[in-house]
Every structure is written in C-alpha cells, then in structure tokens.
Short mmCIF file of C-alpha atoms in Angstrom, two decimals:
data_model
loop_
_atom_site.label_atom_id
_atom_site.label_comp_id
_atom_site.label_asym_id
_atom_site.label_seq_id
_atom_site.Cartn_x
_atom_site.Cartn_y
_atom_site.Cartn_z
CA MET Z 1 -129.18 117.36 15.18
CA SER Z 2 -126.19 119.40 13.99
CA ALA Z 3 -124.41 118.31 10.82
CA ILE Z 4 -121.25 116.32 11.46
CA ARG Z 5 -118.09 118.00 10.23
CA PRO Z 6 -116.00 115.93 7.83
CA ALA Z 7 -112.49 114.82 8.80
CA THR Z 8 -109.73 117.34 8.07
CA ASN Z 9 -106.15 116.89 6.92
CA ASP Z 10 -104.78 119.19 9.62
CA THR Z 11 -105.82 121.66 12.32
CA LEU Z 12 -105.93 124.59 9.90
CA GLU Z 13 -108.78 123.01 7.94
CA ALA Z 14 -110.82 123.02 11.16
CA ILE Z 15 -110.91 126.84 11.19
CA GLY Z 16 -114.32 128.36 10.41
CA ASN Z 17 -117.79 126.92 9.80
CA THR Z 18 -118.77 127.78 13.37
CA PRO Z 19 -122.28 127.34 14.83
CA LEU Z 20 -124.88 130.12 14.97
CA VAL Z 21 -127.04 130.11 18.12
CA ARG Z 22 -130.28 131.95 18.84
CA LEU Z 23 -130.58 133.70 22.21
CA ASN Z 24 -133.75 132.74 24.06
CA LYS Z 25 -133.65 134.01 27.64
CA ILE Z 26 -131.88 137.38 27.74
CA VAL Z 27 -133.63 138.97 24.76
CA PRO Z 28 -136.39 141.33 25.96
CA ALA Z 29 -139.97 140.91 24.80
CA ASP Z 30 -141.00 142.77 21.63
CA SER Z 31 -137.45 142.58 20.29
CA ALA Z 32 -135.92 141.25 17.10
CA ASP Z 33 -134.41 137.77 17.12
CA VAL Z 34 -130.75 137.78 18.20
CA TYR Z 35 -128.23 135.21 16.99
CA VAL Z 36 -124.63 134.73 18.13
CA LYS Z 37 -121.85 133.30 15.95
CA MET Z 38 -119.93 130.90 18.21
CA GLU Z 39 -116.32 131.61 17.27
CA MET Z 40 -114.95 129.76 20.30
CA PHE Z 41 -115.41 126.62 18.18
CA ASN Z 42 -112.25 127.54 16.25
CA PRO Z 43 -109.09 125.59 17.24
CA THR Z 44 -107.68 128.18 19.69
CA GLY Z 45 -111.16 129.20 20.85
CA SER Z 46 -111.09 132.52 18.98
CA TYR Z 47 -112.27 134.18 15.77
CA LYS Z 48 -108.70 135.38 15.32
CA ASP Z 49 -107.83 131.94 13.90
CA ARG Z 50 -109.55 133.09 10.69
CA MET Z 51 -107.42 136.23 10.46
CA ALA Z 52 -104.16 134.48 11.37
CA LEU Z 53 -104.61 131.88 8.64
CA ALA Z 54 -105.32 134.60 6.07
CA LEU Z 55 -102.34 136.72 7.17
CA ILE Z 56 -99.99 133.78 6.65
CA GLU Z 57 -101.45 132.21 3.53
CA GLU Z 58 -101.94 135.47 1.61
CA ALA Z 59 -98.28 136.36 2.33
CA GLU Z 60 -97.21 132.90 1.15
CA LYS Z 61 -99.15 133.33 -2.10
CA ARG Z 62 -97.32 136.60 -2.84
CA GLY Z 63 -93.94 135.11 -1.90
CA ASP Z 64 -93.50 137.60 0.96
CA LEU Z 65 -93.30 134.73 3.46
CA ARG Z 66 -91.11 131.73 2.70
CA PRO Z 67 -89.83 128.66 4.56
CA GLY Z 68 -87.17 129.50 7.14
CA MET Z 69 -88.48 133.01 7.84
CA THR Z 70 -89.69 134.32 11.22
CA VAL Z 71 -93.19 135.75 11.68
CA VAL Z 72 -93.40 138.81 13.99
CA GLU Z 73 -96.53 140.35 15.54
CA TYR Z 74 -97.87 142.50 18.40
CA THR Z 75 -101.01 141.32 20.16
CA GLY Z 76 -103.51 141.67 22.96
CA GLY Z 77 -103.38 137.89 23.20
CA SER Z 78 -105.84 136.20 20.86
CA THR Z 79 -104.09 137.13 17.61
CA GLY Z 80 -100.83 135.88 19.10
CA SER Z 81 -102.37 132.55 20.06
CA SER Z 82 -103.90 132.15 16.61
CA LEU Z 83 -100.68 133.02 14.79
CA ALA Z 84 -98.76 130.68 17.09
CA LEU Z 85 -101.12 127.89 16.06
CA VAL Z 86 -100.78 128.59 12.33
CA CYS Z 87 -97.01 128.97 12.56
CA SER Z 88 -96.69 125.72 14.51
CA VAL Z 89 -98.55 123.79 11.82
CA LYS Z 90 -96.66 125.46 8.97
CA GLY Z 91 -93.24 125.33 10.63
CA TYR Z 92 -92.44 129.04 11.03
CA ARG Z 93 -90.70 130.55 14.05
CA PHE Z 94 -93.02 133.09 15.69
CA GLN Z 95 -91.93 136.11 17.75
CA VAL Z 96 -94.71 138.03 19.48
CA VAL Z 97 -94.94 141.04 21.79
CA CYS Z 98 -97.73 141.27 24.36
CA SER Z 99 -98.24 142.61 27.91
CA ASP Z 100 -99.10 141.35 31.36
CA ALA Z 101 -102.14 143.66 31.18
CA PHE Z 102 -103.82 140.92 29.17
CA ALA Z 103 -105.18 137.59 30.38
CA GLN Z 104 -102.55 135.18 31.67
CA GLU Z 105 -104.33 132.34 29.89
CA LYS Z 106 -103.62 134.04 26.55
CA LEU Z 107 -99.95 134.52 27.34
CA ARG Z 108 -99.53 130.89 28.36
CA THR Z 109 -101.39 129.66 25.29
CA MET Z 110 -98.96 131.48 22.99
CA GLU Z 111 -96.00 129.88 24.73
CA ALA Z 112 -97.65 126.45 24.77
CA LEU Z 113 -98.03 126.68 20.99
CA GLY Z 114 -94.32 127.48 20.59
CA ALA Z 115 -94.25 131.28 20.38
CA ASP Z 116 -91.22 133.30 21.47
CA LEU Z 117 -93.05 135.76 23.76
CA THR Z 118 -91.82 139.20 24.86
CA ILE Z 119 -93.75 141.05 27.59
CA GLU Z 120 -94.17 144.82 27.81
CA PRO Z 121 -95.00 145.53 31.49
CA ARG Z 122 -98.26 147.26 32.34
CA VAL Z 123 -98.51 150.41 34.43
CA GLY Z 124 -101.60 149.98 36.60
CA GLY Z 125 -104.20 147.38 35.71
CA GLU Z 126 -105.78 148.89 32.61
CA ILE Z 127 -105.15 148.76 28.87
CA THR Z 128 -103.94 152.19 27.81
CA PRO Z 129 -103.10 153.81 24.46
CA GLU Z 130 -99.52 154.28 25.71
CA LEU Z 131 -99.19 150.56 26.47
CA TRP Z 132 -100.46 149.62 23.02
CA GLN Z 133 -97.92 151.94 21.40
CA ARG Z 134 -95.05 150.38 23.37
CA ILE Z 135 -96.16 146.89 22.31
CA ILE Z 136 -96.37 147.90 18.65
CA ASN Z 137 -93.03 149.75 18.67
CA HIS Z 138 -91.25 146.77 20.22
CA ALA Z 139 -92.65 144.45 17.55
CA ARG Z 140 -91.53 146.84 14.82
CA GLU Z 141 -87.99 146.66 16.18
CA LEU Z 142 -88.06 142.85 16.09
CA ALA Z 143 -89.41 142.95 12.53
CA GLU Z 144 -86.26 144.74 11.35
CA GLN Z 145 -84.15 141.61 11.84
CA PRO Z 146 -83.11 139.69 8.68
CA GLY Z 147 -85.56 137.03 7.58
CA ALA Z 148 -88.52 138.49 9.47
CA TYR Z 149 -92.03 138.87 8.10
CA PHE Z 150 -94.13 141.43 10.00
CA THR Z 151 -97.83 140.50 9.88
CA ASP Z 152 -98.68 143.93 11.40
CA GLN Z 153 -102.35 143.15 12.02
CA PHE Z 154 -103.59 146.74 12.29
CA ASN Z 155 -102.19 147.69 8.88
CA ASN Z 156 -102.62 144.39 7.02
CA ARG Z 157 -105.63 144.23 4.71
CA ASP Z 158 -105.15 140.46 4.31
CA ALA Z 159 -107.16 140.14 7.53
CA GLN Z 160 -110.39 140.92 5.72
CA ALA Z 161 -109.96 137.85 3.51
CA GLY Z 162 -110.19 135.65 6.59
CA TYR Z 163 -113.22 137.37 8.07
CA ARG Z 164 -115.30 137.35 4.90
CA GLY Z 165 -115.91 133.70 5.76
CA ILE Z 166 -118.11 134.81 8.68
CA GLY Z 167 -120.29 136.79 6.30
CA ARG Z 168 -120.60 133.92 3.83
CA GLU Z 169 -121.48 131.50 6.61
CA LEU Z 170 -124.16 133.85 7.99
CA LEU Z 171 -125.81 134.08 4.57
CA ALA Z 172 -125.91 130.27 4.44
CA GLN Z 173 -127.17 129.92 8.03
CA LEU Z 174 -129.96 132.52 8.01
CA PRO Z 175 -132.56 133.52 5.41
CA ARG Z 176 -132.20 137.19 6.38
CA VAL Z 177 -129.79 139.39 8.36
CA ASP Z 178 -131.22 142.82 9.17
CA ALA Z 179 -128.37 144.00 11.40
CA TYR Z 180 -124.87 142.88 12.31
CA CYS Z 181 -122.63 144.28 15.04
CA GLY Z 182 -119.09 143.55 16.14
CA MET Z 183 -116.52 145.45 18.20
CA VAL Z 184 -113.49 146.82 16.38
CA GLY Z 185 -109.95 145.63 17.05
CA THR Z 186 -108.00 145.69 13.80
CA ALA Z 187 -111.32 146.38 11.99
CA GLY Z 188 -110.74 143.31 9.83
CA MET Z 189 -113.86 141.48 11.02
CA ILE Z 190 -116.39 144.27 10.64
CA MET Z 191 -114.93 145.33 7.28
CA GLY Z 192 -114.86 141.78 5.92
CA VAL Z 193 -118.33 140.84 7.15
CA SER Z 194 -119.80 144.18 6.03
CA ALA Z 195 -118.48 143.70 2.50
CA VAL Z 196 -120.20 140.31 2.19
CA LEU Z 197 -123.51 141.25 3.85
CA LYS Z 198 -123.82 144.59 2.05
CA ALA Z 199 -123.14 142.92 -1.30
CA ALA Z 200 -126.00 140.49 -0.64
CA ARG Z 201 -128.37 143.14 0.71
CA ALA Z 202 -127.40 146.81 0.70
CA ASP Z 203 -129.74 147.85 3.52
CA THR Z 204 -128.24 145.46 6.08
CA MET Z 205 -127.42 147.59 9.14
CA ILE Z 206 -123.77 147.38 10.22
CA VAL Z 207 -122.96 148.65 13.73
CA ALA Z 208 -119.52 149.05 15.32
CA PRO Z 209 -119.68 149.07 19.15
CA GLU Z 210 -116.75 150.53 21.12
CA PRO Z 211 -115.93 151.09 24.81
CA SER Z 212 -117.59 154.30 26.01
CA THR Z 213 -114.43 155.27 27.94
CA SER Z 214 -112.34 155.21 24.75
CA ALA Z 215 -114.85 156.16 22.05
CA VAL Z 216 -112.25 157.12 19.44
CA LEU Z 217 -114.28 155.88 16.46
CA SER Z 218 -117.04 158.28 17.55
CA GLY Z 219 -114.60 161.17 17.63
CA GLY Z 220 -113.87 161.05 21.36
CA GLU Z 221 -110.58 161.00 23.22
CA PRO Z 222 -108.63 157.77 23.78
CA GLY Z 223 -109.00 156.41 27.29
CA ASN Z 224 -108.41 153.43 29.54
CA HIS Z 225 -110.56 150.30 29.72
CA ARG Z 226 -110.37 146.54 30.31
CA VAL Z 227 -112.02 145.19 27.15
CA GLU Z 228 -109.27 143.09 25.60
CA GLY Z 229 -108.96 143.05 21.82
CA THR Z 230 -110.62 146.38 21.15
CA GLY Z 231 -110.29 150.11 21.84
CA ALA Z 232 -106.59 150.52 21.07
CA GLY Z 233 -106.87 154.31 21.34
CA PHE Z 234 -106.70 155.12 17.63
CA VAL Z 235 -108.79 154.54 14.50
CA PRO Z 236 -107.39 151.39 12.85
CA PRO Z 237 -106.03 152.12 9.36
CA GLY Z 238 -108.31 149.44 7.91
CA PHE Z 239 -111.50 150.99 9.32
CA ASP Z 240 -113.75 152.51 6.64
CA TYR Z 241 -116.56 154.71 7.98
CA ASP Z 242 -118.49 154.20 4.74
CA ALA Z 243 -118.76 150.46 5.48
CA VAL Z 244 -120.69 150.96 8.73
CA ASP Z 245 -124.04 152.57 9.44
CA GLU Z 246 -123.52 153.38 13.11
CA ILE Z 247 -120.86 153.52 15.81
CA ARG Z 248 -122.25 152.81 19.26
CA ALA Z 249 -120.56 153.49 22.61
CA ILE Z 250 -121.03 150.59 25.05
CA ASP Z 251 -120.71 150.67 28.83
CA GLU Z 252 -118.02 148.18 29.83
CA GLU Z 253 -119.63 147.17 33.14
CA GLN Z 254 -122.94 146.46 31.43
CA GLY Z 255 -121.02 144.40 28.87
CA ARG Z 256 -119.42 142.39 31.67
CA GLU Z 257 -122.79 141.73 33.25
CA THR Z 258 -124.14 140.66 29.84
CA ALA Z 259 -121.26 138.17 29.50
CA ARG Z 260 -122.16 136.70 32.88
CA ARG Z 261 -125.83 136.46 31.92
CA MET Z 262 -124.92 134.76 28.66
CA ALA Z 263 -123.05 132.09 30.62
CA ARG Z 264 -125.66 131.56 33.33
CA GLU Z 265 -128.84 131.85 31.25
CA GLU Z 266 -127.88 130.90 27.68
CA GLY Z 267 -124.92 128.57 28.28
CA ILE Z 268 -122.65 130.73 26.12
CA PHE Z 269 -119.28 130.99 27.87
CA SER Z 270 -117.32 133.87 26.37
CA GLY Z 271 -115.21 136.94 27.13
CA ILE Z 272 -115.68 140.63 27.82
CA SER Z 273 -115.81 141.91 24.23
CA SER Z 274 -118.39 139.22 23.44
CA GLY Z 275 -120.54 140.53 26.28
CA CYS Z 276 -120.26 144.03 24.82
CA ASN Z 277 -121.17 142.68 21.37
CA VAL Z 278 -124.30 141.03 22.71
CA LEU Z 279 -125.22 144.11 24.77
CA ALA Z 280 -125.13 146.16 21.56
CA ALA Z 281 -127.13 143.48 19.70
CA LEU Z 282 -129.81 143.53 22.41
CA GLU Z 283 -130.09 147.30 22.14
CA ILE Z 284 -130.45 147.10 18.35
CA ALA Z 285 -132.99 144.27 18.69
CA ARG Z 286 -135.20 146.41 20.92
CA GLU Z 287 -135.02 149.26 18.43
CA LEU Z 288 -135.82 147.12 15.36
CA GLY Z 289 -138.55 145.05 17.02
CA PRO Z 290 -140.15 141.70 16.15
CA GLY Z 291 -139.83 140.34 12.63
CA HIS Z 292 -136.18 141.33 12.30
CA THR Z 293 -132.91 139.47 12.85
CA VAL Z 294 -129.79 140.81 14.57
CA VAL Z 295 -126.49 138.90 14.50
CA THR Z 296 -123.33 139.35 16.53
CA VAL Z 297 -120.24 137.34 17.48
CA ALA Z 298 -119.01 135.58 20.60
CA VAL Z 299 -115.41 136.13 19.60
CA ASP Z 300 -113.69 133.77 22.03
CA SER Z 301 -114.04 131.41 24.97
CA GLY Z 302 -114.57 132.34 28.60
CA LEU Z 303 -111.81 129.85 29.44
CA LYS Z 304 -109.38 132.67 28.57
CA TYR Z 305 -110.71 134.87 31.38
CA LEU Z 306 -110.95 132.59 34.41
CA ALA Z 307 -107.90 134.09 36.13
CA GLY Z 308 -109.42 137.58 36.00
CA ASP Z 309 -112.45 139.15 37.64
CA LEU Z 310 -115.03 138.68 34.89
CA TYR Z 311 -116.68 135.63 36.44
CA PHE Z 312 -115.37 135.59 40.01
#
C-alpha cells in the first residue's frame, strides 16, 4: 500500500513527491526495467508546477517579485496553468501569452485559475518556430509595463531549483538509476535532474529526446511538429550539452502510439511528450538490457488532450 501523504497547509505544499511506476506490459523482453515518474499527480496535472513554484519563490527571496506586482509569461500551456495556480494562491495578477495551436484544455485551465490570457493565432495546425517567436515577443512587450515581473521561463535558471526535486525523489525511490531521459522544453527539468543524478553517480546516462522533425539540439534545422511543450525551434539558453550524454531524435507518430499504448496497457493516461519520453526510454532499455534501470517522466495528464486527435 502506498504511503499516505500528510495534510498540507495549502495547494502549493502538495507539489512534488509524485509516484514512480514500473512499466510491465509494453517493455520488450530482454530489456532493462523502465520506470515512469507520474507528474500528473501535481495539482494542475503537470510537472510544470515544480518549475512555476520555483520561479515565483526564488524571485520573492531576492526581492524581485513583491506584493502588488504582475507576473508575465509566455507558454505552450502547461507552464501558464502552473503559474496561474501559484499566482492564485499567492495573490499575484498573472498575464500570459499562448496560442490556439495548443490544447484548448490548457487555455481554459489558465483562465479558470484566474489568468489574463492573450492568444497569438496559429497559421495552420502545427507548432512552428515563427509562432513561438511571436508568443515570446508579445510577452516581452507586456513585461515592459510598470510593476511587471517577467518569469521568462526559457532564460530563467530558477527553473532548475524546482526540478532538482525530481532527481532527489528518484534517488529515494530507487536503489539505482542507470539512465534517465526527458524531452527538452526550457531545459530546466533535464538540467536539474541531471545535476542531482550525476552528483550521486557520475556514470548515470542522461538522454535528451527531441522531435525528429525539429532536431535542433542535434544540429538540425528547426521544423514543425505537434509535440506540445518541446521543440521550440532553438536551443534553450539553459541547455548545457556537457550535462547530457546523448541527444536522441524521436518519431512523433511513434510517440503518439506509445502514449496510446501506455493508456490502454499500463493505465498511464498522459500526453504526447510523455509518449515520446517513454518511447525513448524503451529504446534505451533494449540497448542496456536486463539488470539495468531506465527512468523517464509522464509530464502531464491525458485529460489535457481529449479535444485533440491523440486518443480519438
């Protein structure tokens, strides 16, 4: 039986300490064990809750963010929902820029949590580098207003402070982690987790999957895709090549099929990037073989993708 979580003083104290689940049915024979960190157990159903809390609380500690100020951010959806949650609890106004290229569930969640949402319209149905740049530029304009604090997730190293918690939890949950993989959005998660796991055991393999149609980390050209939360078309400023052992291009359609298999065979209901994460983990598990342990992350809940074509 799982340990019962203690009562918390507010919603923010419920962030983190998420379950770790072993995959049993979709892992091929003669493979390493594969475990998935279930980040949909965070309050908004996303690992971004960890980053949002760190972005706000680190700024408060420095005095950069004070009562009465407005928080401003650009987002593909999940960061906006997480920041909206944190700002609602702490009493900050939150202005966020997103696009209708992202899941409608994410847009509505931000508004439900009190965010002031601005939409940059998509051109076609895909997430493009040009769209991302428009979203970011619009947020920068909003951040110039008096009393604004720009969390600027791609350029804010405070994010790593939030994600180190995943690494610490993994060390407490497993006796050994041979490989860890996680797709790159802001790069905060893979940098934060890598720092903790590498400090505990230097030969832990850290892999950064990315969409094969926009394999910028691998040195390719930016391109279009439909994997929300990753593949922005540029190398995030916080990404350090020395902190990873491998960058692996992942086929988006195979990642989508993996997400569907996770739901139907393992009971793990997650999104597209989570399917790509697990696809990469399965590949690594086959390469390492029995006697090893591979860990990845189900970054959010499949409830955010029911209006799209992932499951239907």
